[in-house]
Amino acid sequence: MNAAQLLNGVALGSLLMVLSSGLAMIYGLRGVANFAHGALYMAGAYIAYSVSDRAGFWLALLVVPLALAVLGVVLELAFFRPLQHRSHIELGLITFGLALMAERLVVLIWGESTLRVNPPEFLQGTTSFVGIEYPSYRLAIIVIAVLLAAALIVWLRSTSIGLHIRAASQDIETAAIMGINVDRVSLVVVAVGAALAGLAGALAAPYIALDPGMGNAFLITVLIVVVVGGIGSIAGAMIAGMGLGIIQTVTTVWSPSLAVVVPYAALTIVLLWRPTGLAGKRVS
Amino acid sequence: MTTTAPTDDVTETMVAVPPAGPGRWKGTLVGLGIALAVLLAGLAVPYVVTDTYRMSLVVDATILSLLAIGIGFLARHLGIISLGHGAFFGAAAYGVGIATTNWGWSPTTAVGFGILVGTGIALVMGLLVVRASGFGFLMLTLALSQALYALSVQTSARPLTGAHDGKLLSYDRDQTFLGLGQADVMNPGLFWPMAWVALTVCATLLWVVGRSRFGTTLEGIRENEERMRFSGYGTFGPRLVAFVLSGAVASVGGALFAINAGYVSPDILGFSKAGDSLIAALIGGFGLLVGPIVGTFLFVYAQANFNFGGNLHLFTGMTLILVLVFMPGGITGTFQKLYHRMRKGRR
Amino acid sequence: MKRRLLAAASAVTLATTMAACGAASDSSGGDSEDGPIKIALIPPTSGALAQFGTDAVKGWETAVRLINAEGGIDGRKIELIKKSSDADPATTLRVAKEAVTQDGAQFIGAVMTSPEHGALNAQLEGLGAMSFNAMGKDDALVGEQCSPYAVHVVQTTSMDVNALAASLTELPGEKWAIQAVDYATGHSAAETFKAAAEKAGKQVVLEQFAPLNTTDFGSYITKLKGSGADAVFAVEFGADGVAFVQQAEQFNLDAQLKTVLGLNMVSEPLFETLGDSIEGYYNNVGYDAAGDNELNKEFVEAYTEDHGSAPYYVPADNYTAAQILFAAIEKAGSSDPAEVSEAIKDLTVDTVVGEVTVRGADGQVLRDSYLGEVVKGEDGLAFDILTNTDAGVTTPEPDSACKF
Amino acid sequence: MTIFEGRGLTVRYGAHVALEGVDIALEPGVVHGVIGPNGAGKSTFIDALSGRKRPSAGTVTFEGADITRRSVRWRRGKGLSRSFQRTSVFGSMTVGDQLEMVARRNDEQDLDEIVSTLGLDAIRHQVCSEIAYGTQRSVDLAIALIGRPKVVLLDEPCAGLVHDESVRMLQHVRDVCKDRDVAALLVEHDVEGVFRTCDVITVLDLGKVLASGAPDEVRADENVIRAYLGSAA
């Protein structure tokens, strides 16, 4: 049974990984903790609900990231770019306002009641995996998340836009001086970050129930993951996300009420021990 | 050479005008005089606002203003934004609840105890967080206050906090809060002097501190923490003192809130309470001491009048964005700028 | 979707207009003895509980329509003042104060959660208004948080659990696991259930509590599977309940269970969301929609006519609250809350849920409780009432902490 | 008579060695210049000496006592001061307020003298962020000089200044150093300025001392000419 509990942790960690890698990309480049990330995730889940209702879950997995990427473009063009000279905190608070609005808009469109999305037919029920009967859909989430993480890393490491993103995340001013088109890089990053949030929402839809509080529930955890992972480090966020998912699940098995405090304790300990996060660049 | 790269410092655009320097005793005396006049004039409010319901809104806003000026003080003088002040407000409120209901203390003593509890929590949290700045500070205050929230709703905390169900304050009928019995404290007209005196005294205190040498030290730390250290100043101590002071002011608010409402529930410890108060303070503006108060009154007014169908957050979100984008100094900051422009124009 | 958007948009416009009007027309407190009798409804209109809030209002609306059609009470019409809250105690309290002092309401209904009621009860006497609680189920509301001005129309959690406990022998399954929310209700329900199970000769093999707002029940379900339980008693509400049911299905937990017994977990508004997987689940039922009495038939007909759908427990309980209130006003011969609160003591009223009595000591309404099984009928899922437990069995003695 | 000394100072960033075994000794009333090409380790050097960056190896002594692990605040209290390469003033405060604030902390009896020496009288009541960049650099210098420090470490005080301003700035530094008998360390990019102003010069290259001595000796040093001055001198 312990292997099954470990899988539970990995499944939750996978979700956190996808969600926080998007947030970490935006945070790294724009220096802004995007408080609207939870709202983007929620929007992804609700759009997935509407799409899979009509055209099936697989199409939702395709449509949702695209729709959210468009939202990301809007976010970048309407707020991040014109206000890039403002302090990071101000921009963060603007996304806070956006999150408040987005949450309410989701309710106005989809209503208040709890909704659920069924996984595709062949992923319903359980699969035998290393001797355990484990839900097929959770295994699918793990596989998708790992593939996605690998793809993201390959993209960042071996393409020229990936190189530019990494350079700009290190030092946006120097990158601009070196002739990197920071505006373009930033547009791509925010769009991809939002798309990842949406994808996480779509993946989460059949996993957990949809309700208007779902964004908030994850937002704080994911912000914590990104800060713990280290500002600007996508790999750090992924590792921290997976780690937190596993630790939290293991703690839940042991003491559910203590597990609630785990993310906060983790953040406090890590920031006191290493103020820049586990893999953070030096901020001088 | 001077780079205009964005920083984690909020002061550049959001805190419009520097506060006055130290040693201007004349100005301070005039200010104290004005504060006293405002305090006395304010006591007449219940005779103007005779309607009980409106009066209760005014009292609510006054109590919440204490939370907002606590947050505003840190933002103005240290340029750091706290999402954790709900913890001090809430801890003080629970302190009052526990002292009266569980231990049978008199409400007056309990309020003192509540303020001590809130301030104590601020001290502990301050020791952990004041080294951080920018987002680090924001996240740490958020995380620690959430942790406190999570602890307060634990089943094991139930005898003290009532967990999710909250806590109903009860004390003997012959016990009073500064002469007000249990039915009287819920009467906004009778409770008003307590709330009003608390707010004016705390606000004046913060104002005087801001003008003092200590205030200048804080400003120096806000502007350039490293240079302060290289100029021989310790920066941890002053930051901690400022943090605890602002937490104490929020605690005063929390303790009064508990007495006035007669009920404490975990949502006052939570993130949305501190978030609402921060938004109110931002909309009012950090640059002036009265900014957060103006913001809080507007927020309470909006809450009472525009909360139909739960759309309040739609409106507050929109307002927050509009204010941050178009009037970064908040309402009072914008008026201040207009005023200065007019004066310059006349010259 | 487009239509929904439009509806939403017009709702916003309407709300804003209403707000403007509300601000403009500042009607002051009411004259209590000749004008209409005013009841303020303060349901949550946002948040996860909004659906219940809306349906509670519908119950009151039907009740008021019917009584006004008969000419009101002693010739006085009933007027509903509809307010809205967000299930936050502070907001509800503020709105209640507004309704009483500004709009002249003497009675308050459709308040949803127990914390809201707790906060409200503390202030009722000072406000001079009576509250009719048809939704908050916390035992403390008729215990330390009770008020002579508050009537507790629904069964408390203890009554619900007692009803289930009384029916436990009828349910298959020997080894029970308890999955409950880590919250007062969850713990007291688990405790009562455990005692009843032992009495019935059943074994409790696992007892676990998940914090409120748990989204991932994976580790709990894994433990349930490992415990060897063949029946589960589940106390998970709202989104938590949906997540638990959905994830239990994914883990194929049902395969090893003979019984899933819910406490307030599955109810009519969730049937569509939860889907066929809950067929065969058991749950406590507060109101029998097929109840065989004249008043109920009349209510179901009128409600369906008014709102286009059949009632379930939320509208029915609120309708019952209205019936009790109307009877008490009639008996008191006045709409003064002080007099009505006197008149309502030990008052027996014939209602849609049968004959009920308002207990004088704590304001608890004594009424039957049911155990239902989810079955697939012609119009989708519905509760089939299996057992009916009398109030005498389910209702504990008045709590000594409640002093009027 | 050495008052301030760095011995064997080494700073490593991971595998990269930014500074390796550098020695330096400062004397009162002597302006000691440090020059070197970009990446020579000049800023790291001043950071290591001033306590901003703790050296991986080596010691810093002041009046004979080891102060390597002392905080910057403690050092300032004992009379060890520094300025910064990027202007480091208190932007929103008036010039007067910030100088008074620092003066209060460091027991400066004669603030007016510093203000007038650096020509800041006229702008005393202006908000610092609104005055000209060159003047801000003077304020920066003034902050470092308040309280009669015994040792002043100046990190490129002329960075970003036009030639005239630069000349005046270095003259100020030299005057103050001589008048007040301060031991000054002057890290500077402007090589000619350093040769004109300083009594002793140390040349850094790739984290090591290339040469050290009187200006004429350094100017004549073959290593220096080859590695650094080659084209410039």
JSON list of N, CA, C and O in Angstrom, two decimals, chain A residues 51 62 77 90 101 125 139 141-142 144 157-158 166 187 201 211 217 232 239 263 273 279 284:
[
{"chain": "A", "resi": 51, "resn": "VAL", "atom": "N", "xyz": [-15.75, 22.14, -22.94]},
{"chain": "A", "resi": 51, "resn": "VAL", "atom": "CA", "xyz": [-15.32, 21.52, -24.20]},
{"chain": "A", "resi": 51, "resn": "VAL", "atom": "C", "xyz": [-15.53, 20.01, -24.14]},
{"chain": "A", "resi": 51, "resn": "VAL", "atom": "O", "xyz": [-16.07, 19.42, -25.08]},
{"chain": "A", "resi": 62, "resn": "LEU", "atom": "N", "xyz": [-6.39, 20.00, -25.90]},
{"chain": "A", "resi": 62, "resn": "LEU", "atom": "CA", "xyz": [-5.77, 20.78, -26.97]},
{"chain": "A", "resi": 62, "resn": "LEU", "atom": "C", "xyz": [-6.26, 22.22, -26.96]},
{"chain": "A", "resi": 62, "resn": "LEU", "atom": "O", "xyz": [-5.49, 23.17, -27.09]},
{"chain": "A", "resi": 77, "resn": "LEU", "atom": "N", "xyz": [0.15, 41.97, -23.08]},
{"chain": "A", "resi": 77, "resn": "LEU", "atom": "CA", "xyz": [0.02, 43.21, -23.85]},
{"chain": "A", "resi": 77, "resn": "LEU", "atom": "C", "xyz": [-0.73, 44.29, -23.07]},
{"chain": "A", "resi": 77, "resn": "LEU", "atom": "O", "xyz": [-0.44, 45.47, -23.21]},
{"chain": "A", "resi": 90, "resn": "GLU", "atom": "N", "xyz": [3.77, 46.20, -7.38]},
{"chain": "A", "resi": 90, "resn": "GLU", "atom": "CA", "xyz": [2.57, 46.82, -7.96]},
{"chain": "A", "resi": 90, "resn": "GLU", "atom": "C", "xyz": [1.97, 45.91, -9.02]},
{"chain": "A", "resi": 90, "resn": "GLU", "atom": "O", "xyz": [0.76, 45.70, -9.06]},
{"chain": "A", "resi": 101, "resn": "MET", "atom": "N", "xyz": [-11.34, 39.46, -10.04]},
{"chain": "A", "resi": 101, "resn": "MET", "atom": "CA", "xyz": [-12.34, 39.61, -11.10]},
{"chain": "A", "resi": 101, "resn": "MET", "atom": "C", "xyz": [-12.59, 38.29, -11.82]},
{"chain": "A", "resi": 101, "resn": "MET", "atom": "O", "xyz": [-13.73, 37.90, -12.07]},
{"chain": "A", "resi": 125, "resn": "GLY", "atom": "N", "xyz": [-11.57, 3.90, -14.19]},
{"chain": "A", "resi": 125, "resn": "GLY", "atom": "CA", "xyz": [-11.23, 2.67, -13.49]},
{"chain": "A", "resi": 125, "resn": "GLY", "atom": "C", "xyz": [-9.75, 2.56, -13.20]},
{"chain": "A", "resi": 125, "resn": "GLY", "atom": "O", "xyz": [-9.01, 3.55, -13.30]},
{"chain": "A", "resi": 139, "resn": "LEU", "atom": "N", "xyz": [-2.43, 7.78, -13.34]},
{"chain": "A", "resi": 139, "resn": "LEU", "atom": "CA", "xyz": [-1.20, 7.36, -14.03]},
{"chain": "A", "resi": 139, "resn": "LEU", "atom": "C", "xyz": [-1.00, 8.21, -15.28]},
{"chain": "A", "resi": 139, "resn": "LEU", "atom": "O", "xyz": [0.13, 8.64, -15.58]},
{"chain": "A", "resi": 141, "resn": "ILE", "atom": "N", "xyz": [-1.97, 11.25, -15.77]},
{"chain": "A", "resi": 141, "resn": "ILE", "atom": "CA", "xyz": [-1.51, 12.60, -15.38]},
{"chain": "A", "resi": 141, "resn": "ILE", "atom": "C", "xyz": [0.00, 12.57, -15.14]},
{"chain": "A", "resi": 141, "resn": "ILE", "atom": "O", "xyz": [0.74, 13.45, -15.60]},
{"chain": "A", "resi": 142, "resn": "ILE", "atom": "N", "xyz": [0.45, 11.55, -14.45]},
{"chain": "A", "resi": 142, "resn": "ILE", "atom": "CA", "xyz": [1.89, 11.46, -14.16]},
{"chain": "A", "resi": 142, "resn": "ILE", "atom": "C", "xyz": [2.67, 11.40, -15.46]},
{"chain": "A", "resi": 142, "resn": "ILE", "atom": "O", "xyz": [3.66, 12.13, -15.66]},
{"chain": "A", "resi": 144, "resn": "ILE", "atom": "N", "xyz": [1.76, 12.33, -18.52]},
{"chain": "A", "resi": 144, "resn": "ILE", "atom": "CA", "xyz": [1.68, 13.58, -19.27]},
{"chain": "A", "resi": 144, "resn": "ILE", "atom": "C", "xyz": [2.58, 14.64, -18.64]},
{"chain": "A", "resi": 144, "resn": "ILE", "atom": "O", "xyz": [3.32, 15.34, -19.34]},
{"chain": "A", "resi": 157, "resn": "ARG", "atom": "N", "xyz": [16.45, 24.31, -23.38]},
{"chain": "A", "resi": 157, "resn": "ARG", "atom": "CA", "xyz": [17.88, 24.07, -23.47]},
{"chain": "A", "resi": 157, "resn": "ARG", "atom": "C", "xyz": [18.38, 24.10, -24.91]},
{"chain": "A", "resi": 157, "resn": "ARG", "atom": "O", "xyz": [19.54, 24.44, -25.15]},
{"chain": "A", "resi": 158, "resn": "SER", "atom": "N", "xyz": [17.52, 23.70, -25.85]},
{"chain": "A", "resi": 158, "resn": "SER", "atom": "CA", "xyz": [18.11, 23.47, -27.17]},
{"chain": "A", "resi": 158, "resn": "SER", "atom": "C", "xyz": [17.52, 24.31, -28.30]},
{"chain": "A", "resi": 158, "resn": "SER", "atom": "O", "xyz": [17.89, 24.12, -29.44]},
{"chain": "A", "resi": 166, "resn": "ARG", "atom": "N", "xyz": [16.12, 31.87, -21.19]},
{"chain": "A", "resi": 166, "resn": "ARG", "atom": "CA", "xyz": [16.98, 31.66, -20.03]},
{"chain": "A", "resi": 166, "resn": "ARG", "atom": "C", "xyz": [17.85, 32.88, -19.77]},
{"chain": "A", "resi": 166, "resn": "ARG", "atom": "O", "xyz": [18.06, 33.28, -18.63]},
{"chain": "A", "resi": 187, "resn": "LEU", "atom": "N", "xyz": [6.52, 37.88, -24.39]},
{"chain": "A", "resi": 187, "resn": "LEU", "atom": "CA", "xyz": [5.21, 37.49, -24.91]},
{"chain": "A", "resi": 187, "resn": "LEU", "atom": "C", "xyz": [5.10, 35.97, -24.95]},
{"chain": "A", "resi": 187, "resn": "LEU", "atom": "O", "xyz": [4.10, 35.38, -24.51]},
{"chain": "A", "resi": 201, "resn": "GLY", "atom": "N", "xyz": [-5.13, 23.00, -15.31]},
{"chain": "A", "resi": 201, "resn": "GLY", "atom": "CA", "xyz": [-6.55, 23.03, -14.96]},
{"chain": "A", "resi": 201, "resn": "GLY", "atom": "C", "xyz": [-7.31, 21.93, -15.67]},
{"chain": "A", "resi": 201, "resn": "GLY", "atom": "O", "xyz": [-8.14, 21.22, -15.07]},
{"chain": "A", "resi": 211, "resn": "ASP", "atom": "N", "xyz": [-14.88, 23.71, -8.47]},
{"chain": "A", "resi": 211, "resn": "ASP", "atom": "CA", "xyz": [-15.74, 24.68, -7.82]},
{"chain": "A", "resi": 211, "resn": "ASP", "atom": "C", "xyz": [-15.03, 26.02, -7.82]},
{"chain": "A", "resi": 211, "resn": "ASP", "atom": "O", "xyz": [-13.81, 26.07, -8.02]},
{"chain": "A", "resi": 217, "resn": "ALA", "atom": "N", "xyz": [-7.44, 27.74, -3.80]},
{"chain": "A", "resi": 217, "resn": "ALA", "atom": "CA", "xyz": [-6.90, 26.65, -2.99]},
{"chain": "A", "resi": 217, "resn": "ALA", "atom": "C", "xyz": [-5.49, 26.31, -3.45]},
{"chain": "A", "resi": 217, "resn": "ALA", "atom": "O", "xyz": [-4.62, 25.99, -2.64]},
{"chain": "A", "resi": 232, "resn": "GLY", "atom": "N", "xyz": [12.93, 32.40, -10.73]},
{"chain": "A", "resi": 232, "resn": "GLY", "atom": "CA", "xyz": [13.56, 32.33, -12.05]},
{"chain": "A", "resi": 232, "resn": "GLY", "atom": "C", "xyz": [14.03, 30.95, -12.43]},
{"chain": "A", "resi": 232, "resn": "GLY", "atom": "O", "xyz": [14.52, 30.74, -13.53]},
{"chain": "A", "resi": 239, "resn": "ILE", "atom": "N", "xyz": [11.01, 20.73, -9.40]},
{"chain": "A", "resi": 239, "resn": "ILE", "atom": "CA", "xyz": [11.47, 19.84, -8.33]},
{"chain": "A", "resi": 239, "resn": "ILE", "atom": "C", "xyz": [10.71, 20.14, -7.03]},
{"chain": "A", "resi": 239, "resn": "ILE", "atom": "O", "xyz": [10.22, 19.24, -6.35]},
{"chain": "A", "resi": 263, "resn": "PRO", "atom": "N", "xyz": [3.01, 23.25, 3.50]},
{"chain": "A", "resi": 263, "resn": "PRO", "atom": "CA", "xyz": [3.56, 24.23, 2.56]},
{"chain": "A", "resi": 263, "resn": "PRO", "atom": "C", "xyz": [4.10, 25.49, 3.25]},
{"chain": "A", "resi": 263, "resn": "PRO", "atom": "O", "xyz": [5.16, 25.99, 2.88]},
{"chain": "A", "resi": 273, "resn": "TRP", "atom": "N", "xyz": [16.52, 29.64, 5.55]},
{"chain": "A", "resi": 273, "resn": "TRP", "atom": "CA", "xyz": [17.78, 28.94, 5.34]},
{"chain": "A", "resi": 273, "resn": "TRP", "atom": "C", "xyz": [18.48, 29.46, 4.09]},
{"chain": "A", "resi": 273, "resn": "TRP", "atom": "O", "xyz": [19.66, 29.77, 4.08]},
{"chain": "A", "resi": 279, "resn": "ALA", "atom": "N", "xyz": [17.00, 26.85, -5.77]},
{"chain": "A", "resi": 279, "resn": "ALA", "atom": "CA", "xyz": [17.86, 26.96, -6.94]},
{"chain": "A", "resi": 279, "resn": "ALA", "atom": "C", "xyz": [17.91, 28.39, -7.46]},
{"chain": "A", "resi": 279, "resn": "ALA", "atom": "O", "xyz": [18.16, 28.64, -8.61]},
{"chain": "A", "resi": 284, "resn": "SER", "atom": "N", "xyz": [21.49, 40.45, -5.87]},
{"chain": "A", "resi": 284, "resn": "SER", "atom": "CA", "xyz": [22.38, 41.31, -5.08]},
{"chain": "A", "resi": 284, "resn": "SER", "atom": "C", "xyz": [21.89, 42.75, -5.12]},
{"chain": "A", "resi": 284, "resn": "SER", "atom": "O", "xyz": [21.05, 43.09, -5.91]}
]
